[in-house]
Amino acid sequence: MTTDHIMREVSDKPPTYDKQDDYTLPPGKRLYMDQYNDIYKSRAKILKSRVMKMASSKWRNETINEVKAKYVNKLLDVKNLTPSYVIGTVFVDMKYKPNILKEVSGNIYEAPEFEDESQYSELDRTRIDSYSDPSSDQVMLEDDSGRLLLDGELLDKVVLVTGVVVGVLGMVVEAGIFTIVDIVYPEPGPQKPLPEAKDENILFISGLRISPTSDRAPLEILKEFIMGEISSGVDNVAEMLEKTTNLIILGNSIEVVDDPHKNLKGKDKYSEINKSNYDSESLKMLDRWISDLLVSIPVTILPGETDPAEIEFPKPPLHRSLFYHSSRRSNFERLSNPAWLEINGVRILATSGENVNDIFKYLIPNIHVEIGDGIDSPLRKEVLHDSRLKLLESTILWQNVAPTAPDTMCCYPYSGEDPFSLTETPHVYVVGNQPKFETSILEVKLKNDQVARVSIICVPDFSETGQCVMMNTNGLECKQFRVA
Amino acid sequence: MSKKTSIDSDGNETTNQIWERPAVPSINPDTFDIEFQQLDADETIIDGFSAARFFGVTMEGHSVLCNVLGFRHYFYAPVPKGFTPDDIKDFKRYLSSNYAGVVDIHVSKKESIWGFNNNVRLPFFKVVVDNSKHIGRIRSGFERGEIQYKGLFQPTGQMTFDNVQYLLRLMVDCHIVGMGWLTAPAGKYEIVPGSRKVSTCQIEINISYKDLISHSTEGKYLRMAPLRILSFDIECSGRKGIFPEAEHDSVIQIANVVSKVGDKVPFVRNVFTVNTCSSIVGSEIFSFQKEEDMLLAWSDFLVKLDADVLIGYNICNFDFPYLLNRASTLGLDKFPYFGRLKNSRQEVKDAVFSSRAYGTHESKVVNIEGRMQLDLFQFIQREYKLRSYTLNAVSSHFLGEQKEDVPHSIITDLQNGTSETRRRLAVYCLKDSYLPLRLLEKLMCLVNYTEMARVTGVPFSYLLSRGQQIKVISQLFRKCLALDVVIPNMKSEGVNEEYEGATVISPVRGYYDVPIATLDFASLYPSIMMAHNICYTTLVNKQTIDRLGLKEGQDYEVSPNGDSFVTDSRRKGILPTILKELLTARKQAKKDMKTETDPFKKQVLNGRQLALKISANSVYGFTGATIGKLPCLAISSSVTAYGRKMIDKTKRTVMEKYSIQNGFPYDSQVIYGDTDSVMVKFGYPDMETCMKLGQEAADFVSTKFKNPIKLEFEKVYFPYLLINKKRYAGLWWTKLDSFDKMDTKGIESVRRDNCRLVQNVITRVLELILEDRDVPAAEEFVKKTIADLLQNRVDLSQLVITKQLSRQDYAAKQPHVELAERMRKRDPGSAPTVGDRVAYVIIKTAGERNWEKSEDPLYVLENSLPIDTKYYLENQLSKPLIRIFEPILGERRARELLTGSHTRTIRVASAKTGGLMRFTRKSNTCRSCKSPIADNEMLCKNCKDKSAEFYAKELASMNALELKFDRLWTECQRCQGSLHQEVLCTNKDCPIFYMRKKCQKDVISQSDELSKWNSISW
């Protein structure tokens, strides 16, 4: 099987590139000495001036009720009934956010009830751990000086989650409540010029979810497909595959099925057991599968939520020794999540989807909330019915790839920096483990009225959909293939 | 580019908060009735005569001071034999010449409350006196035999009658009750002109006591005036390590929240600060450069606001005394005048409050005339039994919230920072001043205490400053006044004569898996007193029985204790009459409550029925209070004797009737009984039959007793775990479909020297046993917990024991005192000071005694000191667990829970300090087999193939810690309400405080371990 695979070009990948290590955790000893307020401070420091640029150019001559709007530097200095615009960090207070204090006080910590999810519909399952209760959610804006409650119809039309830095225009009508009419985001970071790229394809895949009990056939078919061993019946596929020079696996390659009763078995029944994503059988299968492919195509792998990697964002690369065979080959690459890639001059920002999945939970009511009336905004409706494009686009608009870390996403307590804030606008923003394949081109205005185009790609979960996504590095056009 | 946008608004610019009272329209005293609710009353002397000042508020929100004039204080003394009506003039002359203050003396027929005297009224002197300064001397003149007139008085002295404070006397005689409504009718009062006013009240009037109308609190007089409740909190800048002292440490902020009774939201929220402070949404900031100016401005604010009720947390013992002492240190002569009387200076006095019901408390008292003080700390300490009474603990108990707690040492730093840091402090201070108000509403303190004052008739302030007795005395005097009965002034003898208390049927211990019916006597002691006509006035001795030729059974009844009381055909007792009125009123209040739709009135009625219940129950206690006003052991011991007899009889009757002999399939059994209840096992396994029989049995037994004694079927326990006397647990059922709650007595010990682990384990175990009825699961849970404890996996906050460091020197060495001393040696700045609560855990040390083994939890975490798990297992967990499991599993298996295989694995943190640890060097060992290996290895050669497994294990525990770390710190950020500011809170009562620290430490060492794995391959 090493001889009959298709011959491919080798794409242009610089050995080192800018931002390669942006999401690598500090080497050596991690200190955990700082509190999370440092991240928010750094974030505001990076983004506030950029929001300011956008705000002042947009609202300089703005009036509300015929009164000119003024910029107010500190939230607490906002005067009643005076049109103003302010900049701050959003905090969304939600009833169903995980609350360790309640768990501890209720003495249920570390002994969660095993919930039988089989009775739930697919919709219900996505709502199980959502945070929102639309009737009690509160959106606030915060800076060093304090908080203002935000209000206004606009809130139904834009995505706002904890941790994003924005500017809002409006005024205080009731004490402490700022009614907003317009919003601006940080000025996007500069985008590198897109070179005349080669006509080559990158194949994205996510959610292989290999487990000892999973069906191996789809994986085998996928492998044979990538290696060009089966023809799909469509004429130009073979040609496209030949031009496919990179396979990027966006997380969730392994899935460990939890056995809730495992804890009570064996002689170690009173010893400490932490949930582990490790399963040697599945890992061996994955390693085998990748090493077979490596013969034909370079493979890059990002860790995902279900992989044996750290839970904290950013996730360090999967351990090299977990891939006994693949690690021996030079065309195998393990990256952090999120990660910056550069292929044929195309700058790609990739994540395995946790960041978007967490943002999703801010928009969708929790399962304990009766839905119907709560989903009155078209935005929520759209997101609920599996279109995540708005969420991906929002992350680019916010210039922050994981704003909800650390509030609801586990994250390392960085000191004096916020790696999630973007200082460069990528050409491609690709996110794995999404419910379905979607793609769009987002245009954002940069400095000097230049327009940057960002190709947004949702890569679906392979184990659910049998799909993978192919992107051409020349023109950044995307196609999905249903393989299994 | 410009675009028009618009926002709809009501256009109401929020102006500065207004706190002055509404202005008073001009009043014509000839046509206008002044109706007000009486809040606080004082006695005073006006022109040489005692008078009363009633402070109140009208429905319109105007403050009133009503000076009630003309009422003279008096007492009674029996007229000696041989004294003729002609002697009275001369006797009066005699008294006036020897004693100052005698106004009048005349003879009237009265009857002493003490003992049955065939309803004969005897002549008594009524000695009327000008003011309360003089009354004491005249009274003791009678009592010591100093008064001698024609040799008629006994030289050894004689009893006097009706010794009661002037204010209460006036209220009794004028039928005025605490918190009641009064009317000064048009044409009967005069308005005191501004220049002669003694108070800062808006309206000040004089009226004769004869003209003042007191309304009974019914119908529209159930309402409350719009009282202004001010809740406040102060912050002091302290020196490191020393509890703030008014002589040295300044007051830097005072936060105020003011609400009107009946309003949902406060109408004033502000903070007075020294130095600048950034603005806070919805609150006003008043900044002052100098502390002096701030204090004076606050005093001024309080007077202008004219608050009716002052509340806060520990204001009586801390805030008020501190403010007053501070003001005097600074020489602010104008400060201590924030009461309603212009010329009365506020001063701090020490008071010792001692009561059998509440125990002895030392406290400070500040006179703030005209304003009610309700210290929530005192209130909660009095009314609730809690593990801890810190504001943290109380608000988490009642409001379900944790509170951010800024340590003393940081307060000064925040104050010395910028206007932003001072704002932070102000926000914290505001929160602390708002909490008492929320507690007041949640616990309905004001409503319930108001009703208590109305029912018992005492002024509101007595409820917090005085004990139970005064409430009964007030009611007794009121009743006696109508019946021409007088009450002897008994000297309290101080002998603590004990009498036999209630009976306890010895428990048949065990775990009952069948329904157990509980039969209760409703209001047992009051009904006994009513049924058997037990009273001071009906108590009859042998001589009187013989003298009057009374017949037992017909004219009098002998109690099981041997005392005799006449029947109500001879004389109706006063106590039974009072009790009957109380209980009838309670029934009425409960009935009204059902039909009442207005939620506020509903609360009032509920407060009333509670007050009536408490009052009825305290009558019995009053007669038994040996250090009391009118102790009568014949009454109290007879009552308990009747009670014991009734419980025995109930037991016999039930067991006789529900027996196999009488055709029932089972012999019923009374498994336990205490004071006023019996627990019956009928034997039927189903709930329905048990409930039916319970009701039937209660009705049947009731017929055997005198009216109004009634046995009631209240509930069924199923299952029921009877551990011992006053120790049991069970599910409480009143209806067939589901249980109401889990009821436990004497188990979840509120003892504060227990750690949280005990409470949590016991609660969960009871849930498993009773609710899930899964004993194996409960055993498993206990084993798991013990294993967790021994393997060092229990969170430290679960093991923390807290005790207050009080002023006294302890005779014996105590763990918390010793620890405080050790901490002072380490760092005087952060060591606990007197009044602080010391949190400690017990660790393993060379020493054996507990006081050597206590250690600061934070120190333990930092230095990885090993916990003395044996102590926790044997001294904390073992007893309550054995108690619960013994009746279920038997002694042997219960013991096994504490010694089984799960206790074999032990993991101890290795200390970084002390002892031999300084001489040890840690060498790298194989993570699997512990054999020594090179420093850059993780596993030895033989174990190498397990690498992935071990790596995964480390990864899993790293992930658990990372998640926990994130959750903990973000939770604290949410709790403090800010993302950008650092978390400062050191609330040791918060269940995640130590967890936070521990997790930080663990995650650091785990990341270290993991990074070693990351750098190697296998």
PDB file of C-alpha atoms in Angstrom, chain A residues 387-482:
ATOM      1  CA  SER A 387     -25.959  28.182  11.208  1.00  0.00           C
ATOM      2  CA  ARG A 388     -22.822  29.133  12.999  1.00  0.00           C
ATOM      3  CA  LEU A 389     -21.552  31.575  10.370  1.00  0.00           C
ATOM      4  CA  LYS A 390     -22.652  34.605  12.391  1.00  0.00           C
ATOM      5  CA  LEU A 391     -20.657  33.366  15.339  1.00  0.00           C
ATOM      6  CA  LEU A 392     -17.511  32.823  13.307  1.00  0.00           C
ATOM      7  CA  GLU A 393     -17.871  36.189  11.635  1.00  0.00           C
ATOM      8  CA  SER A 394     -18.364  37.786  15.018  1.00  0.00           C
ATOM      9  CA  THR A 395     -15.073  36.480  16.318  1.00  0.00           C
ATOM     10  CA  ILE A 396     -13.316  38.216  13.445  1.00  0.00           C
ATOM     11  CA  LEU A 397     -15.310  41.412  14.045  1.00  0.00           C
ATOM     12  CA  TRP A 398     -14.453  41.313  17.742  1.00  0.00           C
ATOM     13  CA  GLN A 399     -10.828  40.674  16.795  1.00  0.00           C
ATOM     14  CA  ASN A 400     -10.800  38.041  19.482  1.00  0.00           C
ATOM     15  CA  VAL A 401     -10.788  34.350  18.853  1.00  0.00           C
ATOM     16  CA  ALA A 402     -11.873  33.243  22.346  1.00  0.00           C
ATOM     17  CA  PRO A 403     -13.516  36.121  24.216  1.00  0.00           C
ATOM     18  CA  THR A 404     -15.403  33.837  26.596  1.00  0.00           C
ATOM     19  CA  ALA A 405     -12.135  32.547  28.025  1.00  0.00           C
ATOM     20  CA  PRO A 406     -11.770  32.648  30.987  1.00  0.00           C
ATOM     21  CA  ASP A 407     -15.380  33.382  31.956  1.00  0.00           C
ATOM     22  CA  THR A 408     -16.885  30.178  30.652  1.00  0.00           C
ATOM     23  CA  MET A 409     -13.976  28.611  28.829  1.00  0.00           C
ATOM     24  CA  CYS A 410     -11.107  27.161  30.717  1.00  0.00           C
ATOM     25  CA  CYS A 411      -7.985  29.162  30.048  1.00  0.00           C
ATOM     26  CA  TYR A 412      -4.483  29.741  31.330  1.00  0.00           C
ATOM     27  CA  PRO A 413      -4.204  32.851  33.534  1.00  0.00           C
ATOM     28  CA  TYR A 414      -1.919  34.860  31.295  1.00  0.00           C
ATOM     29  CA  SER A 415      -0.121  37.721  32.837  1.00  0.00           C
ATOM     30  CA  GLY A 416       0.227  40.914  30.858  1.00  0.00           C
ATOM     31  CA  GLU A 417      -0.990  39.506  27.572  1.00  0.00           C
ATOM     32  CA  ASP A 418      -4.064  38.246  25.834  1.00  0.00           C
ATOM     33  CA  PRO A 419      -3.084  35.921  23.011  1.00  0.00           C
ATOM     34  CA  PHE A 420      -6.687  35.610  21.893  1.00  0.00           C
ATOM     35  CA  SER A 421      -6.904  39.188  20.713  1.00  0.00           C
ATOM     36  CA  LEU A 422      -5.966  39.374  17.042  1.00  0.00           C
ATOM     37  CA  THR A 423      -3.220  41.630  15.817  1.00  0.00           C
ATOM     38  CA  GLU A 424      -3.472  40.339  12.274  1.00  0.00           C
ATOM     39  CA  THR A 425      -6.522  39.577  10.198  1.00  0.00           C
ATOM     40  CA  PRO A 426      -6.148  36.100   8.663  1.00  0.00           C
ATOM     41  CA  HIS A 427      -7.003  35.189   5.087  1.00  0.00           C
ATOM     42  CA  VAL A 428      -8.823  32.105   6.257  1.00  0.00           C
ATOM     43  CA  TYR A 429     -10.585  31.425   9.518  1.00  0.00           C
ATOM     44  CA  VAL A 430     -11.461  27.778   9.821  1.00  0.00           C
ATOM     45  CA  VAL A 431     -13.274  26.143  12.731  1.00  0.00           C
ATOM     46  CA  GLY A 432     -13.791  22.450  13.246  1.00  0.00           C
ATOM     47  CA  ASN A 433     -16.544  20.357  14.775  1.00  0.00           C
ATOM     48  CA  GLN A 434     -19.481  22.403  13.593  1.00  0.00           C
ATOM     49  CA  PRO A 435     -22.913  20.941  12.861  1.00  0.00           C
ATOM     50  CA  LYS A 436     -22.698  21.516   9.131  1.00  0.00           C
ATOM     51  CA  PHE A 437     -20.478  22.800   6.350  1.00  0.00           C
ATOM     52  CA  GLU A 438     -20.821  26.506   5.782  1.00  0.00           C
ATOM     53  CA  THR A 439     -18.640  29.120   4.223  1.00  0.00           C
ATOM     54  CA  SER A 440     -18.739  32.821   3.537  1.00  0.00           C
ATOM     55  CA  ILE A 441     -16.518  35.721   2.655  1.00  0.00           C
ATOM     56  CA  LEU A 442     -16.447  38.408   5.322  1.00  0.00           C
ATOM     57  CA  GLU A 443     -15.317  41.839   4.267  1.00  0.00           C
ATOM     58  CA  VAL A 444     -13.941  44.141   6.908  1.00  0.00           C
ATOM     59  CA  LYS A 445     -12.656  47.642   6.501  1.00  0.00           C
ATOM     60  CA  LEU A 446      -9.076  48.159   7.557  1.00  0.00           C
ATOM     61  CA  LYS A 447      -7.043  51.283   8.087  1.00  0.00           C
ATOM     62  CA  ASN A 448      -7.006  53.598   5.072  1.00  0.00           C
ATOM     63  CA  ASP A 449     -10.349  52.198   3.909  1.00  0.00           C
ATOM     64  CA  GLN A 450      -8.716  49.072   2.560  1.00  0.00           C
ATOM     65  CA  VAL A 451     -11.019  46.098   2.516  1.00  0.00           C
ATOM     66  CA  ALA A 452      -9.840  42.777   3.876  1.00  0.00           C
ATOM     67  CA  ARG A 453     -11.582  39.613   2.785  1.00  0.00           C
ATOM     68  CA  VAL A 454     -11.656  36.728   5.200  1.00  0.00           C
ATOM     69  CA  SER A 455     -12.768  33.320   4.117  1.00  0.00           C
ATOM     70  CA  ILE A 456     -14.872  31.826   6.899  1.00  0.00           C
ATOM     71  CA  ILE A 457     -15.190  28.051   7.005  1.00  0.00           C
ATOM     72  CA  CYS A 458     -17.197  25.790   9.287  1.00  0.00           C
ATOM     73  CA  VAL A 459     -15.868  22.267   9.063  1.00  0.00           C
ATOM     74  CA  PRO A 460     -18.519  19.725  10.025  1.00  0.00           C
ATOM     75  CA  ASP A 461     -18.093  16.840  12.404  1.00  0.00           C
ATOM     76  CA  PHE A 462     -17.035  13.891  10.261  1.00  0.00           C
ATOM     77  CA  SER A 463     -18.491  11.198  12.492  1.00  0.00           C
ATOM     78  CA  GLU A 464     -21.907  12.844  12.223  1.00  0.00           C
ATOM     79  CA  THR A 465     -21.879  13.995   8.618  1.00  0.00           C
ATOM     80  CA  GLY A 466     -19.231  11.961   6.798  1.00  0.00           C
ATOM     81  CA  GLN A 467     -18.043  15.214   5.275  1.00  0.00           C
ATOM     82  CA  CYS A 468     -14.724  16.898   4.768  1.00  0.00           C
ATOM     83  CA  VAL A 469     -13.914  20.302   3.299  1.00  0.00           C
ATOM     84  CA  MET A 470     -11.488  21.161   0.536  1.00  0.00           C
ATOM     85  CA  MET A 471     -10.155  24.662   0.076  1.00  0.00           C
ATOM     86  CA  ASN A 472      -8.147  25.934  -2.846  1.00  0.00           C
ATOM     87  CA  THR A 473      -5.238  28.132  -1.877  1.00  0.00           C
ATOM     88  CA  ASN A 474      -5.746  30.166  -5.008  1.00  0.00           C
ATOM     89  CA  GLY A 475      -9.003  32.040  -4.537  1.00  0.00           C
ATOM     90  CA  LEU A 476      -9.814  30.361  -1.247  1.00  0.00           C
ATOM     91  CA  GLU A 477     -12.864  28.639  -2.640  1.00  0.00           C
ATOM     92  CA  CYS A 478     -14.331  25.762  -0.611  1.00  0.00           C
ATOM     93  CA  LYS A 479     -16.106  22.550  -1.426  1.00  0.00           C
ATOM     94  CA  GLN A 480     -17.396  19.800   0.758  1.00  0.00           C
ATOM     95  CA  PHE A 481     -17.181  16.119   0.004  1.00  0.00           C
ATOM     96  CA  ARG A 482     -19.372  13.489   1.506  1.00  0.00           C
TER      97      ARG A 482
END
